[in-house]
Coordinates of N, CA and C and ligand atoms in Angstrom, one line a residue:
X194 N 0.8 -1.2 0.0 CA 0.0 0.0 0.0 C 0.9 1.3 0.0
X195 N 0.6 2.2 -1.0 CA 1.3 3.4 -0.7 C 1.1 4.4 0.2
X196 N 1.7 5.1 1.0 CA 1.2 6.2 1.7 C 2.3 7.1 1.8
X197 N 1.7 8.4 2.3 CA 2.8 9.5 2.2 C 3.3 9.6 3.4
X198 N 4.4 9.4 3.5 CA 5.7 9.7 5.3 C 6.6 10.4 5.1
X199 N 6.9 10.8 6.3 CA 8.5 11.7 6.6 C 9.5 11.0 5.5
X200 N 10.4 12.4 5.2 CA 11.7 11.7 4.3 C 12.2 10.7 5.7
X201 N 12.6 11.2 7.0 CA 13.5 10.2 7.3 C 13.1 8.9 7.5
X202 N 11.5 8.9 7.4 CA 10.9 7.5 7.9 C 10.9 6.7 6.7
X203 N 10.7 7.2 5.6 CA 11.1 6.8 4.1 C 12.3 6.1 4.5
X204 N 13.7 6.6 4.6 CA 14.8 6.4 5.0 C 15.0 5.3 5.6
X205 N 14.3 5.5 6.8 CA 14.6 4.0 7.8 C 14.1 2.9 7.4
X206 N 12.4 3.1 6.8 CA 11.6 1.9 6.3 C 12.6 1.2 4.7
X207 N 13.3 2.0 4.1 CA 14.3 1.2 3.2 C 15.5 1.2 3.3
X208 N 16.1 1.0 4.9 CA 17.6 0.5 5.3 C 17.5 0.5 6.3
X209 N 18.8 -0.3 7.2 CA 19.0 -1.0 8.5 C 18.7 -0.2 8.9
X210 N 18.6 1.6 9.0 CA 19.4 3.0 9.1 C 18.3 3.3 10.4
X211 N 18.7 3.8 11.7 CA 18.0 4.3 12.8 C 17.3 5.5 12.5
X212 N 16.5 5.9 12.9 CA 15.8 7.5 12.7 C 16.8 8.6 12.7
X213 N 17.7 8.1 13.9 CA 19.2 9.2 13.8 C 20.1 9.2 12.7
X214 N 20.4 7.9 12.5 CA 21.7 8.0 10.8 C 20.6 8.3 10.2
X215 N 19.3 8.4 9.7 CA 18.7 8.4 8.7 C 18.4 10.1 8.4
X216 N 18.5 11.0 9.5 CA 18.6 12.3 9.9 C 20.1 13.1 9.2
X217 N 20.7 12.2 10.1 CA 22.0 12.7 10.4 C 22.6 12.8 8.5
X218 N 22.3 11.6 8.0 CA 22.8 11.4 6.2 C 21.7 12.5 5.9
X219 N 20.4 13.1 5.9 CA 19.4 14.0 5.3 C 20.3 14.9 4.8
X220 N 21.1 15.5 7.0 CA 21.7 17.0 7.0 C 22.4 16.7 6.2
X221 N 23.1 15.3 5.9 CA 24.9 15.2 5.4 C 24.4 15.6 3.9
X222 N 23.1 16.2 3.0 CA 22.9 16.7 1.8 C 23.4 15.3 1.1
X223 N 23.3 13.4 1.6 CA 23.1 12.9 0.6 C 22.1 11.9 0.3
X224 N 20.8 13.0 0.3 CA 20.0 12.0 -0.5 C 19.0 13.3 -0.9
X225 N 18.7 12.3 -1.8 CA 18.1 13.1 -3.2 C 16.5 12.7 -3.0
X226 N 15.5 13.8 -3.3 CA 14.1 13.6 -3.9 C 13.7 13.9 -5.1
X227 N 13.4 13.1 -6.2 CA 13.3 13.7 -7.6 C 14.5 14.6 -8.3
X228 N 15.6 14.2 -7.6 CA 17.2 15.0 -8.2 C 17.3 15.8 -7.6
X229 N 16.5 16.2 -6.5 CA 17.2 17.8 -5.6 C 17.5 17.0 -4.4
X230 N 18.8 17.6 -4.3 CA 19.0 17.1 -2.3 C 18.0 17.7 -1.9
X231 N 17.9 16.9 -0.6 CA 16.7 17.3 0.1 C 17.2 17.6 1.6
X232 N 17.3 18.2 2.5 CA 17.8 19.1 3.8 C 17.2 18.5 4.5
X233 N 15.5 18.4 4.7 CA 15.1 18.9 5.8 C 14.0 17.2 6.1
X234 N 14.5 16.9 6.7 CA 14.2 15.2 7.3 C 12.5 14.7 7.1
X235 N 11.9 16.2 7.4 CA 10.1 16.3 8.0 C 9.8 16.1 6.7
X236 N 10.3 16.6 5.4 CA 9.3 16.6 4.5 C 8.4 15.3 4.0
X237 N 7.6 15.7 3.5 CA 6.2 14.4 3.2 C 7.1 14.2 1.5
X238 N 7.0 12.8 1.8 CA 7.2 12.1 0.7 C 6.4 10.9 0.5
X239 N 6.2 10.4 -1.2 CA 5.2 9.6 -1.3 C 6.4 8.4 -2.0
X240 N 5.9 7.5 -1.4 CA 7.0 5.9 -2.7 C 6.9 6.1 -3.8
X241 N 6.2 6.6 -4.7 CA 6.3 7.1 -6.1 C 7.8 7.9 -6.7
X242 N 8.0 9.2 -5.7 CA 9.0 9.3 -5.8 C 10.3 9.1 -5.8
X243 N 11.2 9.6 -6.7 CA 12.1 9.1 -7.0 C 13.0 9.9 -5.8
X244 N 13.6 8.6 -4.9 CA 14.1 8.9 -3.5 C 15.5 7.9 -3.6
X245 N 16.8 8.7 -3.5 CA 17.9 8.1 -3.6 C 19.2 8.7 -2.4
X246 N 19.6 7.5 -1.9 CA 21.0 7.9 -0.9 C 22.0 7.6 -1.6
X247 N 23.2 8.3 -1.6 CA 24.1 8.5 -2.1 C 23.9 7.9 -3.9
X248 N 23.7 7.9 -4.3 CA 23.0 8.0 -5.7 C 22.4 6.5 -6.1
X249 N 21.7 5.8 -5.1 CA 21.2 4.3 -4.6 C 19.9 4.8 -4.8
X250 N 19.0 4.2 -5.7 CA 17.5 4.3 -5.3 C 16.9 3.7 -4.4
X251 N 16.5 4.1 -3.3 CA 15.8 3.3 -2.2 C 14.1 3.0 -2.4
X252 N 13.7 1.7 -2.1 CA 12.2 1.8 -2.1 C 11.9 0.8 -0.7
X253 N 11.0 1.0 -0.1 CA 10.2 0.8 1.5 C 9.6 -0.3 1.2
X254 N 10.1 -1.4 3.1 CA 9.1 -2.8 2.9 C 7.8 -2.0 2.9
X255 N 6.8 -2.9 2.2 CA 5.7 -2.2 2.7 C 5.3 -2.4 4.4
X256 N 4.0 -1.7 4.7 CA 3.6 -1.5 6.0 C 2.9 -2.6 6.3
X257 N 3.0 -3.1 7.7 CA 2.8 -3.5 8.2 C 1.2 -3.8 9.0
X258 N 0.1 -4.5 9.3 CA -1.1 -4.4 9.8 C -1.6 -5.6 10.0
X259 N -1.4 -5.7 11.5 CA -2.2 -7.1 12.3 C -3.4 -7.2 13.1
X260 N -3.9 -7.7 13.1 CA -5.0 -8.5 14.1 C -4.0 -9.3 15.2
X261 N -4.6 -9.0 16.8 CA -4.3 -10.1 17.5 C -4.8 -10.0 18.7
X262 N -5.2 -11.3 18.9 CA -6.1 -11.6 20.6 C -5.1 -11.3 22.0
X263 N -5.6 -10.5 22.4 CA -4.4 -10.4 23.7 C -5.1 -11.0 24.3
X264 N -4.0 -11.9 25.0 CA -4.6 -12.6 26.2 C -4.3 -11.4 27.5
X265 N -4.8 -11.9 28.9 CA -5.0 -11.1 29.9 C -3.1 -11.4 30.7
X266 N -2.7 -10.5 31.2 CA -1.5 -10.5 31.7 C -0.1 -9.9 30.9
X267 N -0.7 -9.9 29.8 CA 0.5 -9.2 28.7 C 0.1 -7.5 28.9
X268 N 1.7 -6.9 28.3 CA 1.2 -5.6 28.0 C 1.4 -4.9 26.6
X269 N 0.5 -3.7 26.5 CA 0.7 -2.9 25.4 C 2.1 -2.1 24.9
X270 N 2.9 -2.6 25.4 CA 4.2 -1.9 25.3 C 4.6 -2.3 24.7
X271 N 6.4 -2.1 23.9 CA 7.6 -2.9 23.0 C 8.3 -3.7 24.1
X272 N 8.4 -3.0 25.4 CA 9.3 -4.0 26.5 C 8.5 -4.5 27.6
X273 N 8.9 -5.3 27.8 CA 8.6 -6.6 29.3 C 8.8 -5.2 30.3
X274 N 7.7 -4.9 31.2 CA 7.5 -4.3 32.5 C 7.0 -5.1 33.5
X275 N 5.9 -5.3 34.4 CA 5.7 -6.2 35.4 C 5.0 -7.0 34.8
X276 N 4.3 -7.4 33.4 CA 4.2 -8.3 32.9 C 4.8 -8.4 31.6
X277 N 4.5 -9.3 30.5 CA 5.4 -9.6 29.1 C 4.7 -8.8 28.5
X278 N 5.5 -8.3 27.5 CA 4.7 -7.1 26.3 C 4.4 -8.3 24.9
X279 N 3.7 -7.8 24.9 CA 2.3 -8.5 23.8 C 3.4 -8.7 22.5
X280 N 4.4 -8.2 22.1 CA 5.2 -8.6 21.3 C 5.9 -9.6 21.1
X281 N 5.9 -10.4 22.4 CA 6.8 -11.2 22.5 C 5.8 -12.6 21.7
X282 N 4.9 -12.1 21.5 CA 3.5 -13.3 20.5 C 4.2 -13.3 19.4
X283 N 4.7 -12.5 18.4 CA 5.2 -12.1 17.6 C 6.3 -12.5 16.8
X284 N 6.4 -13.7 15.9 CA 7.6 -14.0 15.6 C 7.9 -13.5 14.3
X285 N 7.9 -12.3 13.9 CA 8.2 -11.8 13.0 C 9.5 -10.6 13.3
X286 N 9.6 -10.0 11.9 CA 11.6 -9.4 11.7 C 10.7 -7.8 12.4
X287 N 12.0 -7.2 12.8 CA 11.4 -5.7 13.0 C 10.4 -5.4 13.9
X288 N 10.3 -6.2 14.9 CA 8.4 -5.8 16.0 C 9.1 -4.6 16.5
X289 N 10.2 -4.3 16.9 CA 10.5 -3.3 17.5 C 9.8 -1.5 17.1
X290 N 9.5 -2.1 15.3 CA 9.1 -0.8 14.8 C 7.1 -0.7 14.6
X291 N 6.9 -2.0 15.7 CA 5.6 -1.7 15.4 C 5.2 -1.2 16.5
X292 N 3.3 -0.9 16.3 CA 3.3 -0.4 17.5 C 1.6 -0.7 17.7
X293 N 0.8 -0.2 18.5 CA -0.6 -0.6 19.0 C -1.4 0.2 18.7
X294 N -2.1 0.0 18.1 CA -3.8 1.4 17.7 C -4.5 1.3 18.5
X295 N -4.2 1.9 19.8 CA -5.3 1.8 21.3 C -5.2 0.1 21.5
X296 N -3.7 0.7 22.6 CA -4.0 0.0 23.8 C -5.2 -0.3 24.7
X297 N -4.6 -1.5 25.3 CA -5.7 -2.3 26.4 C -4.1 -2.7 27.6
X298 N -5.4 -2.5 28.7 CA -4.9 -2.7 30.3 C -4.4 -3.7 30.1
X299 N -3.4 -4.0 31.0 CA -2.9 -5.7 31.3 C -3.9 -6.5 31.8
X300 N -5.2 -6.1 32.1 CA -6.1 -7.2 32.2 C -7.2 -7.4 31.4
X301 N -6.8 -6.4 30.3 CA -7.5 -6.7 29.1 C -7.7 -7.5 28.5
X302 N -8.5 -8.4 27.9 CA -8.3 -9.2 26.6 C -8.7 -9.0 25.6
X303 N -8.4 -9.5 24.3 CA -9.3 -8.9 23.3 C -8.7 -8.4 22.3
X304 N -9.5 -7.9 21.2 CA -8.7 -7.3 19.9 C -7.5 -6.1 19.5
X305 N -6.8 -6.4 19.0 CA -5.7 -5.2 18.8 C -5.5 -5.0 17.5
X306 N -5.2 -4.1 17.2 CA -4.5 -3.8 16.1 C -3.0 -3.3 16.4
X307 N -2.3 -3.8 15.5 CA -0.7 -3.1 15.6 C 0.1 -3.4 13.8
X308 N 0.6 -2.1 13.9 CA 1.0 -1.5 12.6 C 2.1 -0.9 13.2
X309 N 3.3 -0.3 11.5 CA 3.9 0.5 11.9 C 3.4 1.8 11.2
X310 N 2.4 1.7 10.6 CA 1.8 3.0 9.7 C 1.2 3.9 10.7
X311 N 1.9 4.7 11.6 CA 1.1 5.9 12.3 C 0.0 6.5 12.2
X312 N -0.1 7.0 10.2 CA -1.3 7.8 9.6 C -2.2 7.2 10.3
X313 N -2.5 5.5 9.7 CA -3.1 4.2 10.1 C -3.8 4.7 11.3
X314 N -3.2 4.4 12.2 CA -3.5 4.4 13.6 C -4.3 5.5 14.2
X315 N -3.5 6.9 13.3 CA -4.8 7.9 13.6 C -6.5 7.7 13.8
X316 N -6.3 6.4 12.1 CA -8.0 6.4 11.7 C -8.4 5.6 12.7
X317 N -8.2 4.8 13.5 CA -8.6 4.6 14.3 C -8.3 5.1 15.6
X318 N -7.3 5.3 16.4 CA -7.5 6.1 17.8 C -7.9 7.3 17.7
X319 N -8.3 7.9 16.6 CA -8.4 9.7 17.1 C -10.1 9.7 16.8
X320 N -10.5 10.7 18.3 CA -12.4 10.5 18.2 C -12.7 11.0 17.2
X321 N -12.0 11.7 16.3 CA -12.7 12.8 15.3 C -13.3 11.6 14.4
X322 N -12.8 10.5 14.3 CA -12.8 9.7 13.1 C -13.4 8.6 13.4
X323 N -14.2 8.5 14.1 CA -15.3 7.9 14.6 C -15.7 6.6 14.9
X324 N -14.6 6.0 15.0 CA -14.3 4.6 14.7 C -14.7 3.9 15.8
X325 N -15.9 2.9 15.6 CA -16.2 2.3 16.7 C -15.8 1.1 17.6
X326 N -15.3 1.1 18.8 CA -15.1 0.1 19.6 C -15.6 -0.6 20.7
X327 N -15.9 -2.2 20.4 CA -17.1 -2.5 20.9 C -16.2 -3.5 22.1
X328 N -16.4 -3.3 23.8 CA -16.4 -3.8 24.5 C -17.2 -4.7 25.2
X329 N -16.8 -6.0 25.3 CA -17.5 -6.3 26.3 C -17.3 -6.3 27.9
X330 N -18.2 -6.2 28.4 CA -17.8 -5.8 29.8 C -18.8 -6.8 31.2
X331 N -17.8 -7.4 32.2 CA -18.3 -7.9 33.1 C -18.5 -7.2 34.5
X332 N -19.7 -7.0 35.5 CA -19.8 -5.9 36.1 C -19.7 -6.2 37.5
X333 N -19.1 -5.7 38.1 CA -19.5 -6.5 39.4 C -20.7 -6.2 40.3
X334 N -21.8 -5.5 40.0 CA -22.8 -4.9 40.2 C -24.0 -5.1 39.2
X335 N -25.3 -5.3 39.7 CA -26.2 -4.9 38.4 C -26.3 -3.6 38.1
X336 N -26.5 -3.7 37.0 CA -26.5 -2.1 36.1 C -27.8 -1.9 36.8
X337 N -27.5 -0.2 36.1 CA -28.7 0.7 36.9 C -29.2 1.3 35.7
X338 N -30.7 1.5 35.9 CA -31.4 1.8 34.6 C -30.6 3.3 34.0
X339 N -30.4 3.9 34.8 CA -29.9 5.0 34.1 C -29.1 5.1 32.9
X340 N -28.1 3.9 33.1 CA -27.2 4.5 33.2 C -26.8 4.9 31.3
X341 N -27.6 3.8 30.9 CA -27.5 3.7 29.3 C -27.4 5.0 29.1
X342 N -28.9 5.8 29.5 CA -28.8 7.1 29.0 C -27.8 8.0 29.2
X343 N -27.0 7.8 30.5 CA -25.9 8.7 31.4 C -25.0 8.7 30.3
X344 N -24.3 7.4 29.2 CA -23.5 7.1 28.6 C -23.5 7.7 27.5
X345 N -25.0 8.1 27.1 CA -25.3 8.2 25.9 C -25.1 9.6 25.4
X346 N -25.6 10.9 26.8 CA -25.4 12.2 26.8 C -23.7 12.2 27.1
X347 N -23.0 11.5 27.4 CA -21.3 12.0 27.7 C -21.6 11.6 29.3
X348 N -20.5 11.7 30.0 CA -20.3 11.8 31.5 C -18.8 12.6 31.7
X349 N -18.9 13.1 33.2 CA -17.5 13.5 33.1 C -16.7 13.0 34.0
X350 N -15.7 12.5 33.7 CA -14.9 11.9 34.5 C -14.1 12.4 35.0
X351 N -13.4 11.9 36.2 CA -12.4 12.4 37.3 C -11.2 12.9 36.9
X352 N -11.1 14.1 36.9 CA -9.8 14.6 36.4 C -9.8 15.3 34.5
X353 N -11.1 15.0 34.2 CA -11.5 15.4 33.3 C -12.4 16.7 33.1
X354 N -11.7 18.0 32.1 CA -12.5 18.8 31.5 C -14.0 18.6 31.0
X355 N -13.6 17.6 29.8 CA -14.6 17.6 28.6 C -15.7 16.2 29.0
X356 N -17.4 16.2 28.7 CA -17.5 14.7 28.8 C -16.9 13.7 28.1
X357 N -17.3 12.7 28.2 CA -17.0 11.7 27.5 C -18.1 11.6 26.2
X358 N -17.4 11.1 25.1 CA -19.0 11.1 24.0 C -19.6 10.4 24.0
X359 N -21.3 10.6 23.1 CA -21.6 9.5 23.3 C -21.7 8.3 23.1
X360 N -21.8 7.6 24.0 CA -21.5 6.1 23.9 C -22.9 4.8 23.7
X361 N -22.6 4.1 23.4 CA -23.5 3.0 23.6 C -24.0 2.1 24.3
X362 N -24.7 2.0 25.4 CA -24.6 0.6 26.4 C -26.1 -0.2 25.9
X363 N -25.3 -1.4 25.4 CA -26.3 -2.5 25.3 C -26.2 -3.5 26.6
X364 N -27.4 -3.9 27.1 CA -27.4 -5.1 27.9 C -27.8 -6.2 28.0
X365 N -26.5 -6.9 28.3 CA -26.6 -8.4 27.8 C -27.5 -9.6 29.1
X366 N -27.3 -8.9 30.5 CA -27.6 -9.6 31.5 C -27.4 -8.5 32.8
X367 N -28.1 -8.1 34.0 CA -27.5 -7.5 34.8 C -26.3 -7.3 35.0
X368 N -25.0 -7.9 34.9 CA -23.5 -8.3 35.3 C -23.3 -7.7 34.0
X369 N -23.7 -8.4 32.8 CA -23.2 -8.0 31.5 C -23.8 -7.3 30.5
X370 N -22.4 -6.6 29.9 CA -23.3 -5.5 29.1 C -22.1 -4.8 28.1
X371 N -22.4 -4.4 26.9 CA -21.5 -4.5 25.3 C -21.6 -2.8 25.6
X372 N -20.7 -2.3 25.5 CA -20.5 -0.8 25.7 C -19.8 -0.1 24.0
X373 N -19.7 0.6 23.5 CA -19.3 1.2 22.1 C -18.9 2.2 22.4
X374 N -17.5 2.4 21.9 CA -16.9 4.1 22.7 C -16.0 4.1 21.4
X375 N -16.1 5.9 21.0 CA -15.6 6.3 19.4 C -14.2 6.9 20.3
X376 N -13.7 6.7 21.9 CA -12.6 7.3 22.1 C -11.9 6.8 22.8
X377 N -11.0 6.9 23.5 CA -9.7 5.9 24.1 C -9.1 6.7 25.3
X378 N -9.8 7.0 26.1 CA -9.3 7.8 27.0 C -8.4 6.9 28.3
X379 N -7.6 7.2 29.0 CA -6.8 6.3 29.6 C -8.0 5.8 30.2
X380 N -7.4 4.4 30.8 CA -9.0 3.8 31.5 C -10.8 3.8 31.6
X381 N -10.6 4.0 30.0 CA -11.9 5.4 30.1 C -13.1 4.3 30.4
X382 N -12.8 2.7 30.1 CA -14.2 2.3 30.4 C -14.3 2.1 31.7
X383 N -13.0 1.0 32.5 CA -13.3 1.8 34.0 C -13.6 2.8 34.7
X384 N -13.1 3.5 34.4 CA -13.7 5.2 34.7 C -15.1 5.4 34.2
X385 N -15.3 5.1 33.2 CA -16.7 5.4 33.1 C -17.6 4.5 34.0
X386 N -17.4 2.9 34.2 CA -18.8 2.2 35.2 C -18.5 3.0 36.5
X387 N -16.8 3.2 36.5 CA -16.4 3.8 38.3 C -17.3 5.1 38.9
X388 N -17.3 5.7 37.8 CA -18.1 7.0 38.0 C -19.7 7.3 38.1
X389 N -20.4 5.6 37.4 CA -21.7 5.6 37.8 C -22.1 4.7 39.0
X390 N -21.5 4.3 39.9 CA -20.6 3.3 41.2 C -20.8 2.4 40.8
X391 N -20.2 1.8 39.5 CA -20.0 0.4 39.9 C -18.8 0.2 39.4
X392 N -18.3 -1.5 39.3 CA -16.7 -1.5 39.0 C -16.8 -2.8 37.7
X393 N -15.6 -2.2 37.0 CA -15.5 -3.3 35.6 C -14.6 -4.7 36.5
X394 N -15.6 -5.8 36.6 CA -15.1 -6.9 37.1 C -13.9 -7.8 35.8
X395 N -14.5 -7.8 34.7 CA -13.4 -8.2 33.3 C -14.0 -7.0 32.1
X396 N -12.7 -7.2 31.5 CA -13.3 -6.3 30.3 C -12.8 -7.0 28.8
X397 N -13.2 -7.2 27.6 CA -12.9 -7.7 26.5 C -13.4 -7.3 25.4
X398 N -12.2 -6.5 24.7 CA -13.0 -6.0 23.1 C -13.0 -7.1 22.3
X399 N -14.1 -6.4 22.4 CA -14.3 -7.6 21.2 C -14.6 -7.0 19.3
X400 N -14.5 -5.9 18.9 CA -14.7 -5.2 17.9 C -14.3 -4.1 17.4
X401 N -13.4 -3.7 16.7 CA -13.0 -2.0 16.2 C -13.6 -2.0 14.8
X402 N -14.0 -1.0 14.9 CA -14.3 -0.9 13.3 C -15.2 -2.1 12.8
X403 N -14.8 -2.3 11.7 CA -15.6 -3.7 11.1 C -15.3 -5.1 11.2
X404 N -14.1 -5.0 12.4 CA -13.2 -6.1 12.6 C -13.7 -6.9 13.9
X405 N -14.0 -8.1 14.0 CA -14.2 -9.0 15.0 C -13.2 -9.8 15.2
X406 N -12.8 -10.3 16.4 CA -11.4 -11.2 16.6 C -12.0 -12.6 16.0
X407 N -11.0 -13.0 15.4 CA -11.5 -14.5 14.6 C -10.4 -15.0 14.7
X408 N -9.3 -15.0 15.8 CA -8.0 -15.8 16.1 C -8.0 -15.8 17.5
X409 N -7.7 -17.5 17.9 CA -7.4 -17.9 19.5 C -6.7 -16.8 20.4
X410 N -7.0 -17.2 21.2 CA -6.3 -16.0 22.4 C -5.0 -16.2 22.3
X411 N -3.7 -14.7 21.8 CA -2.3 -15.1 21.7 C -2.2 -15.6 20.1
X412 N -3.2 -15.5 19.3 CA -2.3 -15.4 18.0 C -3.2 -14.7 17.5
X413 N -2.5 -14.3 16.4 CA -2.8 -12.9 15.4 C -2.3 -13.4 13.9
X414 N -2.9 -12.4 13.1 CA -2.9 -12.6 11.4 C -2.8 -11.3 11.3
X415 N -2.5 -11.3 9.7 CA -2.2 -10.2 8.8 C -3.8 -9.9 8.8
X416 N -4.2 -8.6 8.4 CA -5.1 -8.2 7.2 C -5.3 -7.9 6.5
X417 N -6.7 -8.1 5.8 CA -6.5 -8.0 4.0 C -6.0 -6.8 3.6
X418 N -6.0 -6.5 2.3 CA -5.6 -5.2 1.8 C -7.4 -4.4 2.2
X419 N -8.5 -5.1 2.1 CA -10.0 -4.5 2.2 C -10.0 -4.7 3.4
X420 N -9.2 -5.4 4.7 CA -9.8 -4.3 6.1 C -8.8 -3.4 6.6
X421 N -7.5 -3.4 5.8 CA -6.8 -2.2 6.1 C -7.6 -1.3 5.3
X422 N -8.0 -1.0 4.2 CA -8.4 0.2 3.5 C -9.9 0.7 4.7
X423 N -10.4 -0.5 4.7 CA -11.9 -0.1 5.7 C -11.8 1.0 7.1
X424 N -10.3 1.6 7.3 CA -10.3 2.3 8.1 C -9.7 3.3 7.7
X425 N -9.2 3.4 6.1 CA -8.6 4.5 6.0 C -9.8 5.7 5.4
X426 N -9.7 6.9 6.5 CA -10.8 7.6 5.4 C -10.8 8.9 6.1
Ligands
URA81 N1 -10.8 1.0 28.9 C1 -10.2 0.5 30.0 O1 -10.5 0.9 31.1 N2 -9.3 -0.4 29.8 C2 -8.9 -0.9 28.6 O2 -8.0 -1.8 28.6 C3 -9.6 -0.4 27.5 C4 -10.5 0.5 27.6

């Protein structure tokens, strides 16, 4: 898939080259965009163009885009902290350069996406872009009639300016119940039952976008070229 990135990310995605040598050779005036040296690292460039180091045409693996079930006790991170980071699932070249489209807690389970396409990731974690994520949620409380509606006009949470938007609560059983949130705020679904008194006993996405998890817990797949595009927009 083509997409437009930084010259130096151009750079790194077609050589061993770190974000720093890949900077550092920009300043050093040897690499070329369409025949002009090019200076300045930030510029947007597209793989069409004709992009050359030391008079070497470079072209980019393509990008990267997975599906994968996190199991509970792993984390959203590149490194092992008090539990293992979800990469270590991963037996593929390069995980170091991928990364997560909205994280989940370590006691999360449930669907992820992870790319190294940033643009990518926007279309899904940023609220402007509306992208639905569908949780399931275990409660330690029965729900209270309110609260759908509470969800539905925003709420505000602790430590928070703005409400939350609105959201969706379907219910599945008193204890359980499918929540839809277009935003990613840290802890936002805890925080959100916390704040109507009750507490998230488990939590598990199970849906982003048009995507349902359809791999065992702890393994993941590529996706198509039609559900990566289904989020670009
Ligand atoms: N909201 C949470 O509170 N935790 C998650 O892992 C995801 C959403």
């Amino acid at each position: 898939m083509l997409t437009v990135m930084r010259l130096d990310k151009f750079v790194c995605k077609s050589t061993e080259l770190t974000r720093s040598e890949a900077i550092q050779l920009i300043n050093d005036g040897v690499v070329e965009v369409n025949d002009e040296v090019a200076l300045h690292p930030a510029i947007q460039v597209h793989p069409n163009n004709n992009i050359t180091l030391n008079g070497q045409k470079l072209t980019t693996r393509d990008f990267r885009y997975l599906l994968m079930h996190k199991p509970a006790g792993t984390i959203c991170s590149n490194i092992d902290e008090a539990y293992p980071s979800l990469f270590n699932y991963l037996n593929i070249d390069k995980v170091t350069e991928l990364h997560i489209a909205g994280r989940l807690d370590a006691d999360t389970t449930g669907l992820v996406l992870i790319t190294d396409d940033g643009r990518w990731s926007f279309n899904i974690t940023r609220p402007e872009k509306q992208c639905q994520k569908v949780y399931r949620v275990g409660l330690s409380r029965p729900i209270a009639d309110d609260v759908a509606l509470m969800f539905q006009h925003g709420i505000k949470l602790q430590g928070e300016q703005q409400l939350t938007l609105p959201a969706q609560l379907e219910v599945i059983s008193p204890k359980e119940v499918l929540l839809t949130l277009t935003e990613g705020k840290y802890h936002q679904v805890k925080r959100m039952f916390s704040a109507v008194g009750n507490r998230v006993a488990t939590l598990h996405r199970e849906k982003i976008g048009k995507l349902s998890l359809d791999v065992k817990v702890g393994q993941w797949r590529y996706l198509t070229p039609e559900e990566v595009l289904s989020f670009s927009n």
